[in-house]
Structure formats: structure tokens, C-alpha cells
Coordinates of C-alpha atoms in Angstrom, one line a residue:
Chain A
M1 CA -54.1 -119.6 -39.0
R2 CA -51.8 -122.0 -37.2
Y3 CA -48.1 -120.9 -37.2
K4 CA -45.5 -123.4 -38.3
I5 CA -42.2 -123.8 -36.5
L6 CA -39.5 -125.8 -38.2
T7 CA -37.0 -127.4 -35.8
V8 CA -33.8 -128.6 -37.6
D9 CA -31.6 -130.6 -35.2
D10 CA -30.0 -134.0 -35.5
S11 CA -30.9 -134.7 -31.9
K12 CA -34.4 -136.2 -31.6
T13 CA -34.2 -135.2 -27.9
V14 CA -34.0 -131.5 -28.8
R15 CA -36.9 -131.9 -31.3
I16 CA -39.0 -133.6 -28.6
I17 CA -38.1 -130.8 -26.1
V18 CA -39.2 -128.2 -28.7
K19 CA -42.4 -130.0 -29.3
K20 CA -43.1 -130.3 -25.6
A21 CA -42.4 -126.6 -25.1
F22 CA -45.0 -125.5 -27.6
K23 CA -47.7 -128.2 -27.0
T24 CA -49.9 -125.7 -25.2
F25 CA -49.7 -123.2 -28.1
D26 CA -51.7 -123.0 -31.2
C27 CA -48.8 -123.9 -33.6
D28 CA -47.5 -126.8 -35.6
I29 CA -43.9 -128.1 -35.0
I30 CA -42.3 -129.6 -38.1
E31 CA -39.0 -131.5 -37.8
A32 CA -35.9 -132.0 -39.8
S33 CA -32.8 -133.9 -38.8
N34 CA -30.2 -132.1 -40.9
G35 CA -29.7 -129.1 -43.3
V36 CA -30.7 -130.9 -46.5
E37 CA -34.0 -132.1 -45.0
G38 CA -34.4 -128.6 -43.4
L39 CA -34.1 -126.8 -46.8
A40 CA -36.5 -129.2 -48.5
I41 CA -39.1 -128.9 -45.7
A42 CA -38.7 -125.1 -45.5
A43 CA -39.4 -124.9 -49.3
K44 CA -42.5 -127.2 -49.0
E45 CA -44.0 -125.9 -45.8
M46 CA -42.9 -122.3 -45.7
P47 CA -42.6 -122.2 -41.9
D48 CA -43.0 -118.9 -40.0
V49 CA -39.8 -119.4 -38.1
I50 CA -36.9 -121.9 -38.1
L51 CA -35.0 -123.2 -35.1
L52 CA -31.6 -124.2 -36.4
D53 CA -28.8 -126.3 -34.9
V54 CA -25.2 -125.8 -36.1
T55 CA -23.4 -129.1 -35.7
M56 CA -25.3 -131.7 -37.8
P57 CA -24.4 -134.5 -40.2
V58 CA -25.0 -134.4 -44.0
M59 CA -25.4 -130.6 -44.0
D60 CA -24.6 -128.4 -41.0
G61 CA -26.6 -125.4 -39.8
V62 CA -24.2 -122.8 -41.2
E63 CA -24.4 -124.2 -44.7
M64 CA -28.2 -124.5 -44.5
L65 CA -28.5 -120.9 -43.3
T66 CA -26.3 -119.7 -46.1
K67 CA -28.4 -121.6 -48.7
L68 CA -31.6 -120.4 -47.1
K69 CA -30.5 -116.7 -47.2
S70 CA -29.5 -117.0 -50.9
D71 CA -32.9 -118.4 -51.9
P72 CA -35.2 -115.5 -52.8
A73 CA -38.3 -117.6 -51.8
L74 CA -36.9 -118.6 -48.4
K75 CA -34.6 -115.8 -47.3
G76 CA -37.4 -114.0 -45.5
I77 CA -38.1 -116.8 -43.0
P78 CA -36.7 -115.8 -39.6
V79 CA -34.1 -118.1 -38.2
I80 CA -33.2 -118.6 -34.6
M81 CA -30.1 -120.5 -33.9
L82 CA -30.5 -123.1 -31.1
T83 CA -27.1 -124.7 -30.7
A84 CA -24.4 -125.8 -28.3
E85 CA -21.9 -123.8 -30.5
G86 CA -21.5 -120.6 -28.5
G87 CA -18.4 -118.5 -28.1
R88 CA -18.1 -115.0 -29.4
D89 CA -16.4 -115.8 -32.7
N90 CA -19.0 -118.4 -33.7
V91 CA -21.9 -116.2 -32.8
L92 CA -20.5 -113.2 -34.7
K93 CA -19.8 -115.3 -37.8
I94 CA -23.3 -116.8 -37.9
A95 CA -24.9 -113.4 -37.1
K96 CA -23.3 -112.0 -40.2
I97 CA -25.1 -114.5 -42.4
G98 CA -28.4 -113.3 -40.9
V99 CA -30.2 -114.7 -38.0
R100 CA -33.1 -113.2 -36.0
D101 CA -31.8 -114.5 -32.6
Y102 CA -29.3 -116.9 -31.1
M103 CA -29.8 -119.4 -28.2
V104 CA -27.0 -121.4 -26.7
K105 CA -27.8 -124.8 -25.3
P106 CA -28.5 -125.7 -22.5
F107 CA -31.7 -123.6 -22.6
K108 CA -34.9 -123.2 -20.6
E109 CA -38.2 -123.9 -22.4
D110 CA -39.5 -120.5 -21.1
L111 CA -36.7 -118.6 -22.9
L112 CA -37.3 -120.5 -26.1
I113 CA -41.0 -119.7 -25.9
E114 CA -40.2 -116.0 -25.2
K115 CA -37.8 -115.8 -28.2
I116 CA -40.2 -117.5 -30.6
G117 CA -43.0 -115.3 -29.2
R118 CA -41.0 -112.2 -30.4
V119 CA -41.2 -113.5 -33.9
I120 CA -44.7 -115.0 -34.2
D121 CA -47.9 -114.1 -32.3
L122 CA -48.0 -117.3 -30.2
K123 CA -51.5 -118.0 -28.7
P124 CA -52.4 -120.6 -26.2
I125 CA -54.3 -123.5 -27.7
G126 CA -58.0 -122.9 -27.7
D127 CA -57.8 -119.2 -27.5
G128 CA -61.0 -118.2 -29.3
I129 CA -61.8 -121.8 -30.3
Q130 CA -61.9 -123.4 -26.8
K131 CA -65.3 -124.5 -25.6
A132 CA -66.6 -122.0 -23.1
K133 CA -65.4 -122.7 -19.6
S134 CA -68.1 -122.9 -17.1
I135 CA -68.5 -120.8 -13.9
F136 CA -68.1 -124.1 -12.1
D137 CA -64.6 -124.8 -13.5
P138 CA -61.5 -124.0 -11.4
A139 CA -59.4 -121.0 -12.3
T140 CA -56.4 -119.2 -10.9
I141 CA -56.7 -115.6 -9.9
L142 CA -53.6 -113.6 -8.9
V143 CA -54.2 -110.4 -6.8
V144 CA -51.3 -108.0 -6.6
E145 CA -52.0 -105.7 -3.6
D146 CA -49.9 -104.5 -0.7
K147 CA -52.9 -104.2 1.6
P148 CA -53.7 -107.7 3.0
I149 CA -57.2 -106.6 4.0
I150 CA -58.2 -106.0 0.4
V151 CA -56.8 -109.4 -0.7
Q152 CA -58.8 -110.9 2.1
Q153 CA -62.0 -109.1 1.0
I154 CA -61.6 -110.5 -2.5
Q155 CA -60.8 -114.0 -1.3
D156 CA -63.8 -114.0 1.1
G157 CA -66.1 -112.5 -1.6
I158 CA -65.5 -115.2 -4.1
K159 CA -64.8 -118.1 -1.8
H160 CA -68.0 -119.8 -2.9
T161 CA -66.6 -120.1 -6.5
P162 CA -64.1 -122.8 -7.5
W163 CA -61.6 -120.1 -8.3
K164 CA -58.3 -120.1 -6.3
T165 CA -57.2 -116.6 -5.4
T166 CA -53.6 -116.0 -4.5
G167 CA -52.5 -112.6 -3.0
V168 CA -49.0 -111.2 -3.4
N169 CA -47.5 -107.9 -2.1
T170 CA -45.1 -106.9 -4.8
T171 CA -44.5 -107.0 -8.5
G172 CA -41.5 -109.2 -8.0
E173 CA -43.6 -111.8 -6.2
A174 CA -46.2 -111.5 -9.0
I175 CA -43.6 -112.1 -11.7
D176 CA -42.3 -115.2 -9.7
F177 CA -45.9 -116.5 -9.5
C178 CA -46.5 -116.0 -13.2
S179 CA -43.3 -117.9 -14.1
R180 CA -44.5 -120.9 -12.1
T181 CA -48.2 -120.7 -12.8
T182 CA -50.0 -119.0 -15.7
P183 CA -52.9 -117.2 -14.0
D184 CA -56.4 -117.1 -15.6
L185 CA -56.8 -113.5 -14.4
V186 CA -54.7 -110.9 -12.7
I187 CA -56.0 -108.1 -10.4
I188 CA -53.4 -105.4 -9.8
S189 CA -53.7 -102.5 -7.3
L190 CA -53.2 -99.3 -9.2
S191 CA -52.0 -97.7 -5.9
L192 CA -48.8 -99.8 -5.7
P193 CA -45.8 -97.4 -5.2
E194 CA -43.9 -95.9 -8.1
E195 CA -46.5 -96.8 -10.8
A196 CA -45.5 -100.4 -10.3
A197 CA -48.9 -101.6 -11.5
F198 CA -48.3 -100.1 -15.0
M199 CA -44.8 -101.7 -15.1
L200 CA -46.2 -105.1 -14.1
F201 CA -49.0 -104.7 -16.7
R202 CA -46.4 -104.2 -19.4
L203 CA -44.4 -107.2 -18.2
I204 CA -47.4 -109.5 -18.2
R205 CA -48.5 -108.3 -21.6
N206 CA -45.0 -108.9 -23.0
N207 CA -44.9 -112.4 -21.8
V208 CA -46.1 -114.9 -24.4
K209 CA -47.8 -117.1 -21.7
T210 CA -49.8 -114.2 -20.2
K211 CA -50.2 -111.7 -23.0
Y212 CA -53.9 -112.6 -23.4
T213 CA -54.6 -113.0 -19.6
P214 CA -57.3 -110.5 -18.5
I215 CA -55.8 -107.8 -16.2
F216 CA -58.0 -105.8 -13.8
G217 CA -57.0 -102.6 -12.2
L218 CA -58.0 -102.1 -8.6
V219 CA -58.5 -98.4 -7.5
V220 CA -60.4 -96.1 -5.2
K221 CA -63.5 -95.0 -7.0
T222 CA -62.7 -91.3 -6.8
D223 CA -59.2 -91.6 -8.3
T224 CA -60.5 -90.8 -11.8
L225 CA -57.1 -89.9 -13.2
V226 CA -55.6 -93.3 -12.5
V227 CA -58.7 -95.0 -13.8
Q228 CA -58.4 -93.1 -17.1
Q229 CA -54.7 -93.9 -17.3
A230 CA -55.4 -97.6 -16.7
Q231 CA -58.1 -97.6 -19.4
Q232 CA -55.8 -96.0 -21.9
V233 CA -53.0 -98.5 -21.2
G234 CA -55.5 -101.3 -21.8
F235 CA -56.4 -102.8 -18.5
T236 CA -59.3 -105.3 -19.2
S237 CA -61.5 -103.8 -16.5
I238 CA -61.4 -101.5 -13.5
V239 CA -62.6 -102.7 -10.1
T240 CA -63.3 -99.8 -7.7
K241 CA -62.9 -99.8 -3.9
P242 CA -64.9 -100.4 -1.9
I243 CA -65.2 -103.6 -3.8
E244 CA -68.7 -104.9 -4.7
V245 CA -67.9 -108.6 -4.7
Q246 CA -70.9 -109.6 -6.9
D247 CA -69.9 -107.1 -9.4
L248 CA -66.3 -108.3 -9.3
E249 CA -67.5 -111.9 -9.7
A250 CA -69.5 -111.0 -12.8
K251 CA -66.7 -109.0 -14.3
I252 CA -64.3 -111.9 -13.7
A253 CA -66.7 -114.4 -15.3
K254 CA -67.1 -112.0 -18.3
A255 CA -63.4 -111.4 -18.7
M256 CA -62.6 -115.1 -18.6
N257 CA -65.5 -115.7 -21.1
L258 CA -67.1 -118.1 -18.7
D259 CA -70.5 -119.7 -19.4
T260 CA -72.5 -118.5 -16.4
S261 CA -75.8 -119.9 -17.7
Q262 CA -75.7 -122.8 -15.3
R263 CA -76.0 -120.4 -12.4
Y264 CA -79.5 -119.5 -13.6
F265 CA -80.7 -122.3 -15.9
S266 CA -80.7 -126.0 -15.5
I267 CA -82.8 -129.1 -16.4
E268 CA -84.3 -131.2 -13.7
D269 CA -86.8 -134.0 -14.3
N270 CA -87.5 -132.8 -17.8
V271 CA -88.3 -129.3 -16.5
L272 CA -86.4 -126.2 -17.4
L273 CA -85.5 -124.4 -14.1
M274 CA -84.8 -120.7 -14.2
R275 CA -83.3 -119.6 -10.8
L276 CA -82.9 -116.0 -9.6
P277 CA -80.1 -115.8 -7.0
E278 CA -80.6 -114.2 -3.6
N279 CA -79.1 -110.8 -4.6
T280 CA -79.8 -110.6 -8.3
T281 CA -77.9 -107.6 -9.5
A282 CA -78.3 -105.6 -12.7
V283 CA -75.4 -107.4 -14.3
M284 CA -77.0 -110.8 -13.4
L285 CA -80.3 -109.6 -14.9
N286 CA -78.6 -108.7 -18.0
E287 CA -76.9 -112.2 -18.2
I288 CA -80.3 -113.9 -17.6
M289 CA -81.9 -111.9 -20.4
N290 CA -79.1 -112.9 -22.7
Y291 CA -79.3 -116.6 -21.9
L292 CA -83.2 -116.7 -21.8
K293 CA -84.0 -117.3 -25.4
P294 CA -81.1 -119.7 -26.3
K295 CA -81.6 -121.8 -23.1
T296 CA -85.4 -122.0 -23.6
S297 CA -85.0 -122.9 -27.3
E298 CA -82.4 -125.5 -26.3
A299 CA -84.8 -127.0 -23.8
V300 CA -87.7 -127.1 -26.3
D301 CA -85.5 -128.6 -28.9
T302 CA -84.8 -131.5 -26.6
G303 CA -88.5 -132.1 -26.0
I304 CA -89.0 -130.1 -22.7
F305 CA -92.1 -128.1 -22.5
R306 CA -92.4 -127.3 -18.8
A307 CA -90.5 -124.6 -16.9
V308 CA -90.3 -123.2 -13.4
I309 CA -89.2 -119.7 -12.5
D310 CA -87.7 -120.0 -9.1
M311 CA -87.6 -116.8 -7.0
H312 CA -87.6 -118.4 -3.6
E313 CA -84.1 -117.1 -2.8
L314 CA -84.9 -113.5 -3.7
K315 CA -84.8 -110.9 -0.9
R316 CA -86.3 -108.0 -2.8
F317 CA -88.6 -107.4 -5.8
D318 CA -88.5 -104.3 -8.1
M319 CA -89.6 -103.2 -11.5
T320 CA -86.5 -104.5 -13.3
L321 CA -87.2 -108.0 -11.9
I322 CA -90.9 -107.7 -12.8
K323 CA -89.9 -106.8 -16.4
L324 CA -87.6 -109.8 -16.5
I325 CA -90.3 -112.1 -15.3
F326 CA -92.8 -110.7 -17.8
G327 CA -90.3 -111.1 -20.6
T328 CA -89.6 -114.7 -19.5
M329 CA -93.3 -115.5 -19.4
Q330 CA -93.7 -114.1 -22.9
T331 CA -90.9 -116.2 -24.2
F332 CA -92.4 -119.4 -22.6
R333 CA -95.8 -118.6 -24.0
E334 CA -94.4 -118.1 -27.5
L335 CA -92.9 -121.5 -27.3
A336 CA -96.1 -123.0 -25.8
M337 CA -94.4 -124.0 -22.6
Q338 CA -96.2 -124.6 -19.3
F339 CA -94.6 -122.7 -16.5
A340 CA -95.0 -122.1 -12.8
L341 CA -93.6 -119.6 -10.3
V342 CA -91.9 -120.4 -7.0
G343 CA -91.5 -117.7 -4.4
N344 CA -91.0 -117.0 -0.7
P345 CA -93.6 -115.2 1.5
Q346 CA -91.9 -111.8 1.1
I347 CA -91.9 -112.0 -2.6
V348 CA -95.5 -113.3 -2.7
A349 CA -96.5 -110.4 -0.5
E350 CA -94.7 -107.8 -2.6
C351 CA -96.3 -109.1 -5.8
K352 CA -99.7 -108.6 -4.3
G353 CA -98.9 -104.9 -4.0
F354 CA -98.3 -104.4 -7.7
E355 CA -101.3 -104.1 -10.1
D356 CA -99.5 -106.2 -12.8
T357 CA -98.4 -109.0 -10.5
K358 CA -101.2 -109.3 -8.0
L359 CA -102.7 -112.3 -9.8
W360 CA -99.5 -114.2 -9.9
Q361 CA -99.7 -117.6 -8.1
F362 CA -96.7 -119.1 -6.4
F363 CA -95.7 -122.5 -5.2
D364 CA -93.6 -122.9 -2.1
S365 CA -90.9 -125.2 -3.8
T366 CA -89.8 -126.3 -7.2
A367 CA -90.8 -129.9 -6.2
E368 CA -94.4 -128.7 -5.6
A369 CA -94.4 -126.8 -8.9
K370 CA -93.1 -129.7 -10.8
A371 CA -95.6 -132.1 -9.3
H372 CA -98.4 -129.8 -10.0
M373 CA -97.4 -129.4 -13.7
S374 CA -97.0 -133.1 -14.2
K375 CA -100.6 -133.5 -13.1
N376 CA -101.7 -130.8 -15.5
T377 CA -101.6 -132.4 -18.9
S378 CA -104.0 -130.0 -20.5
G379 CA -101.2 -128.2 -22.2
Q380 CA -102.1 -124.9 -20.5
P381 CA -99.2 -122.6 -21.0
A382 CA -99.8 -119.8 -18.5
L383 CA -100.0 -121.9 -15.4
A384 CA -98.8 -119.1 -13.1
E385 CA -101.8 -116.9 -13.8
T386 CA -104.5 -119.6 -14.1
T387 CA -103.9 -121.8 -11.1
N388 CA -104.6 -121.2 -7.4
Chain B
M1 CA -1.5 -119.3 -30.7
P2 CA -2.2 -120.4 -27.1
T3 CA -1.6 -124.1 -26.3
C4 CA -3.6 -126.3 -24.0
E5 CA -0.6 -126.7 -21.7
Q6 CA -1.1 -123.0 -20.8
I7 CA -4.5 -123.9 -19.3
S8 CA -4.2 -124.4 -15.6
E9 CA -5.7 -127.4 -13.8
D10 CA -7.9 -125.0 -11.9
L11 CA -9.4 -123.6 -15.1
F12 CA -10.1 -127.1 -16.4
R13 CA -11.8 -128.1 -13.2
K14 CA -13.8 -124.9 -12.9
T15 CA -14.8 -125.1 -16.6
I16 CA -16.0 -128.7 -16.6
T17 CA -17.7 -128.2 -13.3
R18 CA -19.6 -125.2 -14.5
A19 CA -20.5 -127.0 -17.7
V20 CA -21.9 -130.1 -16.0
Q21 CA -23.8 -128.0 -13.4
D22 CA -25.3 -125.6 -16.0
V23 CA -26.6 -128.4 -18.2
F24 CA -28.0 -130.6 -15.5
K25 CA -29.6 -127.7 -13.7
T26 CA -31.1 -126.0 -16.8
M27 CA -32.3 -129.0 -18.7
I28 CA -33.3 -131.4 -15.9
G29 CA -33.4 -129.3 -12.7
L30 CA -30.8 -131.4 -10.9
Q31 CA -27.9 -130.2 -8.8
A32 CA -24.5 -131.7 -9.7
D33 CA -21.7 -131.5 -7.1
L34 CA -18.1 -132.1 -7.9
I35 CA -16.8 -134.9 -5.7
P36 CA -13.4 -133.7 -4.2
L37 CA -10.4 -135.4 -5.7
A38 CA -9.2 -136.9 -2.4
E39 CA -12.5 -138.9 -2.2
T40 CA -12.2 -140.4 -5.6
T41 CA -8.7 -141.0 -6.8
A42 CA -7.0 -144.3 -6.3
P43 CA -3.9 -144.6 -4.2
E44 CA -0.9 -142.9 -5.7
D45 CA 0.7 -146.1 -6.8
E46 CA -2.4 -147.1 -8.7
S47 CA -3.5 -145.3 -11.8
P48 CA -7.3 -144.7 -12.0
K49 CA -9.2 -147.5 -13.7
P50 CA -12.0 -146.0 -15.7
P51 CA -15.0 -146.1 -15.6
M52 CA -14.4 -145.5 -11.9
D53 CA -17.2 -145.8 -9.4
I54 CA -19.7 -147.1 -11.9
T55 CA -20.5 -150.8 -12.1
G56 CA -22.9 -152.8 -14.2
P57 CA -24.3 -151.7 -17.5
Q58 CA -23.2 -148.2 -18.6
V59 CA -24.0 -145.6 -21.1
V60 CA -21.2 -143.4 -22.2
G61 CA -21.7 -140.2 -24.3
T62 CA -18.8 -138.6 -26.1
V63 CA -18.3 -135.4 -28.0
G64 CA -15.1 -134.0 -29.3
F65 CA -13.8 -130.5 -30.0
V66 CA -11.4 -129.5 -32.7
G67 CA -9.5 -126.2 -33.3
D68 CA -6.9 -124.2 -31.4
I69 CA -7.2 -127.0 -28.8
S70 CA -8.5 -130.5 -29.5
G71 CA -9.9 -133.2 -27.3
L72 CA -12.7 -135.4 -26.3
I73 CA -15.0 -135.6 -23.3
Y74 CA -16.7 -138.9 -22.2
L75 CA -19.6 -138.8 -19.8
Y76 CA -20.1 -142.1 -18.0
L77 CA -23.5 -143.0 -16.5
D78 CA -24.9 -146.2 -15.2
A79 CA -27.7 -147.4 -17.4
G80 CA -30.4 -146.9 -14.8
F81 CA -29.4 -143.3 -14.3
A82 CA -29.2 -142.7 -18.1
N83 CA -32.8 -144.0 -18.4
D84 CA -33.9 -141.7 -15.5
L85 CA -32.3 -138.7 -17.1
A86 CA -33.8 -139.4 -20.5
A87 CA -37.3 -139.8 -19.0
R88 CA -36.9 -136.4 -17.2
I89 CA -35.5 -134.4 -20.1
L90 CA -38.2 -135.8 -22.5
G91 CA -41.1 -135.6 -20.1
M92 CA -41.8 -139.3 -20.4
T93 CA -42.6 -142.0 -17.9
N94 CA -40.1 -144.9 -17.4
A95 CA -42.6 -147.2 -18.9
E96 CA -43.0 -145.0 -22.0
L97 CA -39.2 -144.8 -22.3
E98 CA -38.8 -148.6 -22.0
A99 CA -41.3 -149.0 -24.9
T100 CA -39.1 -146.8 -27.1
G101 CA -35.9 -148.8 -26.6
D102 CA -32.3 -147.7 -26.3
E103 CA -32.3 -145.4 -29.2
V104 CA -34.2 -142.6 -27.4
V105 CA -32.0 -142.9 -24.3
N106 CA -28.9 -142.9 -26.4
D107 CA -30.0 -139.7 -28.2
A108 CA -30.8 -138.0 -24.8
V109 CA -27.4 -138.9 -23.4
G110 CA -25.8 -137.8 -26.6
E111 CA -27.5 -134.4 -26.4
L112 CA -26.7 -134.0 -22.7
T113 CA -23.0 -134.7 -23.6
N114 CA -23.2 -132.3 -26.6
M115 CA -24.5 -129.6 -24.3
T116 CA -21.9 -130.2 -21.6
V117 CA -19.0 -130.3 -24.0
G118 CA -20.4 -127.3 -25.9
T119 CA -20.6 -125.3 -22.6
F120 CA -17.1 -126.5 -21.7
K121 CA -15.5 -125.5 -25.1
N122 CA -17.5 -122.2 -25.3
Q123 CA -15.9 -121.1 -22.1
L124 CA -12.5 -122.0 -23.5
S125 CA -13.3 -120.3 -26.8
D126 CA -13.9 -117.1 -24.8
H127 CA -10.5 -117.5 -23.3
G128 CA -9.0 -117.5 -26.8
Y129 CA -9.1 -121.2 -27.6
A130 CA -11.4 -121.3 -30.6
C131 CA -12.7 -124.8 -31.5
K132 CA -15.7 -126.6 -32.9
L133 CA -17.8 -129.5 -31.7
T134 CA -18.0 -132.9 -33.3
I135 CA -21.2 -135.0 -33.6
P136 CA -22.0 -137.0 -30.4
S137 CA -21.6 -140.8 -30.2
I138 CA -22.6 -143.4 -27.6
L139 CA -21.0 -146.4 -26.2
R140 CA -22.9 -149.1 -24.2
G141 CA -21.5 -152.0 -22.3
S142 CA -20.8 -153.6 -18.9
N143 CA -17.2 -154.4 -18.9
F144 CA -15.0 -152.1 -21.0
S145 CA -12.4 -149.4 -20.6
I146 CA -11.4 -146.5 -22.8
E147 CA -7.7 -145.9 -22.9
P148 CA -6.1 -142.7 -24.2
T149 CA -3.1 -142.8 -26.6
A150 CA 0.2 -141.6 -25.3
S151 CA -0.3 -138.2 -27.0
A152 CA -3.3 -137.4 -24.8
T153 CA -3.5 -136.1 -21.3
R154 CA -6.3 -137.3 -19.2
R155 CA -8.3 -135.7 -16.4
I156 CA -11.2 -137.4 -14.6
Y157 CA -13.9 -135.5 -12.7
R158 CA -16.7 -137.1 -10.7
F159 CA -20.0 -135.5 -9.9
Q160 CA -22.7 -136.5 -7.5
I161 CA -26.2 -136.1 -9.0
N162 CA -29.3 -137.4 -7.2
N163 CA -27.5 -140.3 -5.6
H164 CA -25.8 -141.3 -8.8
V165 CA -22.2 -140.7 -10.0
L166 CA -21.5 -139.1 -13.3
V167 CA -17.9 -139.4 -14.5
A168 CA -16.5 -136.8 -16.9
D169 CA -13.4 -138.1 -18.6
L170 CA -11.5 -135.3 -20.4
L171 CA -8.8 -136.2 -22.9
M172 CA -6.8 -133.4 -24.4
K173 CA -4.5 -133.7 -27.4
Q174 CA -1.0 -132.5 -26.3
G175 CA 1.1 -130.0 -28.2
D176 CA -1.8 -128.0 -29.7

């Protein structure tokens, strides 16, 4: 449900500023230029909150507020005064009629968002409905850690990604950063002095712009009490030191709801390529398994019936990988796809050592595999086991 | 009841300065500096000829306040500066602004004046001079002057904002 905010102000400028302030949030801004229009639109649209000016022609804000509060159907709508009319007496008089909050012009957009955010559950546009962002899209990651070497480890570990990682030492610097830039993810060291991590967590969660931002806690593996505390408070995930960067990268991708399929699956020359990265971890295997059927179906649906399983980057081979390859072959066979394997000498040698894989045939490169398959038009599906 | 004669020159100057600075900093992110009186006033034998220091087409916003004390404040801007301020406050490019015509610029200047006068009078209200704002209005032109009646006292303050001059012309009704 999209929230409705009614702004009642005779100044078009203020109404434009209000619209501008909320353009990145999932809400509709409705406008009225005086109290009479405001009452009519409030009755028709039933907004979730009204921003009301005081000095207006035709009907001023005080009269509109009085009429609104005497109408049983409308009196429940929260009203925030946004007016140049300040001064103690004015504020007290208007507060007696019944307003949720009072803002005196000039005002900062951030404060307006914060005050509206206390009344309605503002969500950034696309939250939940946005198309999945890809692993190749840029993102901003804020690391709050007073040990520069840890920040450096994180920056080095994910430098191959398009993510920009910024390290800050203190909660104050983190708050300053968040006021300038809304991070896509925050990593906070749980060992900051005086439980600062938990205070910062609450501040980030209470800010409308960052309340849905994933927050990771960073802690030494053995500090189980702090881990438990962070989980109870609601940290999105816990990253333990020493940091396993691949695990961290996978967690970040998951928390940001990124589509990581392009890391493993692509289409080249009408061939579905499934690529296993150099150090394929358990998390990655799980991701590949989850993407396998949808990606294969998608390829078949677009008329692609050839696939290459590319293992040439792999440094090791074990039972979990064998299970994955068997599962992949099975999926390809079910969809009558031709497929071929690509490997390096080490993987080829290791495969010879297993009973189940000793007959597997490998090509040296994807180009070779693709060329071979394009010559083979017999429709043979299990290319890997039938060619030499 | 307090009267406006009891308000010192120093309080007027500080109050209008704070109002202009608050509004321009908060809404547009611009620093406004009060130009010292010695640099702006005409020689003693000549009375100031408003709108001072601004030539060519001008946009003038005005808002009044009525109550324990009453008066009017005019904010004088050259037309180019008015366009620039409107573009900044509305988040529009100059080309987008030109396409909308004078109405949008007038409204933006009116609102900036409303906020400035509101901030000015709110400070005075907190000193015991309760009053209310009037609706803003705009004057446009190239060769005009606004003259107060004999029952009004006039104070003129100039501010440097981003290489432009903004003139605040404060007219107070006497005897309130």
C-alpha cells in the first residue's frame, strides 16, 4: 500500500520541495493550496498524514485544522504543521487544537522526512518491488571499525567487486557519512568501546533513510556472548574475524538481495555457460544449485540447447563438486541439452581417480567445447561421456 | 504592552541578520554576510535611495507582520539572482525554470521572503512582541522605488550572498 501525504500550502515552492523530498520514497504526494481545498481533498483521498501551513488565503491552516478535528471521519488523520508561524504562543495555541508535530520554516528536507517517518512507515521506492540488482552493480558499503587493518582487509577482499567500501573509525563519523550518503550496507565492529556498535545500530534503524539497510556485526569468532547479543538486537548477519572474504562477499550479496547468477551463468554464442569460480565455496555451490534449474529453463525457453560446464578455474575437486556436476548433467539431460565439460590438467587428473568420474571427457577451453558441439548436430545430449 | 521603540537597533540588526542567514543556509545552502553599514550607506547629507546597490530588472518580495508590533519587510534581488535562487531551491535547471516563466520564480522569492520575515517576527514574538504574518506579494520592475509613509521608520540592511547583494528593507509602524 502506498502511503498518501497531503501537503496544504499556498506556496507552490513548498509543495515542490515536499514532493522533491519524498521522491525516493514509496508514497504519493497530494497537493492543496488552501484550507478549503485541503479539507475537500482530505475527505476524498483520506491521506495518511497532512502537512499543513498556517498563513494561507481563502481558509488558513488554523481554521482547516479546527474543522478537520471536528469531523469524525477526518479527525484521526495525523497533522504536522509546516509553517513560518513559530513563536511560543502560536505553537501552543495550535498544539491545543491537536497536531502530531510542528515544524517551523526554514526546514531541512531530512528533518521533514524524519518527522513524517515517525508517523508512517516510509520505505524507499522499489523496496521489495525493485528489479533485482546484479552483483555487477555498484553499491556503497560503510565499515565502522577502529582498526584500520581490518578495514583494509575488507577493502582488499572485495576490491574485485564494483562495491565502494568506506571505512570510518567512530560512530560520529558513521552518522555523518549516513547523513551525506545512504549506504547499501553497513558493517559495524562489535568491539567498538562502550557498546557504541549497538547505539549506532539503533540510530541507523531509527533513521527513515537507513531503517532497511542491512547491518552486519563484525566480531571475533570466539566472542559468543556478543554474537548472541547482536543476533537478539537484529543485526542482519554476523561476520567473524578472521574474515573469510569470500564468505563475506556472499553474505553481502545475499543481504543486498543481489542477483549473483551472472557470476556462474551466461549465454555466449547460443550456448549456456556454467562457470565454477576458482575457489568455489559451499555458499557458492548452494547459489549455483539454486540458479541451475531456472537458468537452464530460461535458456531452453529461448531456443538454446547446448551447454558448457566450465571448471578450468577450479583448484580442487571434491565430492560436493562432483554431486553438483552430476546434478547439472541430470538437469541438462532432462531438458535434452547437449553439454560439454571444460577443465584444467589438475581437475582432469583428479577426475580420473574417482570411479564415477573417470570416464568424463574434458575440453581445454570453452571455445573448443563450443566448436565441437556445433559440429555435432546429432542431438546427442550426454556429450561429456560419449566423446573423446 | 511593549512598543517597537523599545527595540534597540542592535536587536533589529541581529534579528534580521539571523533570519536571512538561517533561511539562505537551511533552504539553499548559501552563506549570507551582512555588509557593514559604513560600506553601504550614502553620505550623511544624502538619504538612501532604494533599491540601493541593485541595478537592472529586480524582483522584490514582501511580507508583513501585524500584532503587538506591525511592519513590512521587502527583500530586493536582481532578477538573475532571483532566477538562480529559485532554481536552487526547487532543484531545477535554469532552462527548466525559464520554461515555467516568472510565476515559479515569484513564488520561490515569495516563499523565501515569507520564511525570512517569519524567522524575524518569531524571534521578536519570543521577546514579547506577538504578531502574525501576512500573505507574501511580489513586485517586479527595473526603475521604481518604494517610499514609506511618514508614520513608518525605515531600516535598510544589505547582505552579500554568492557575489550578489540582497537588500532587506524593514519598515516598522511607529507608535505600536
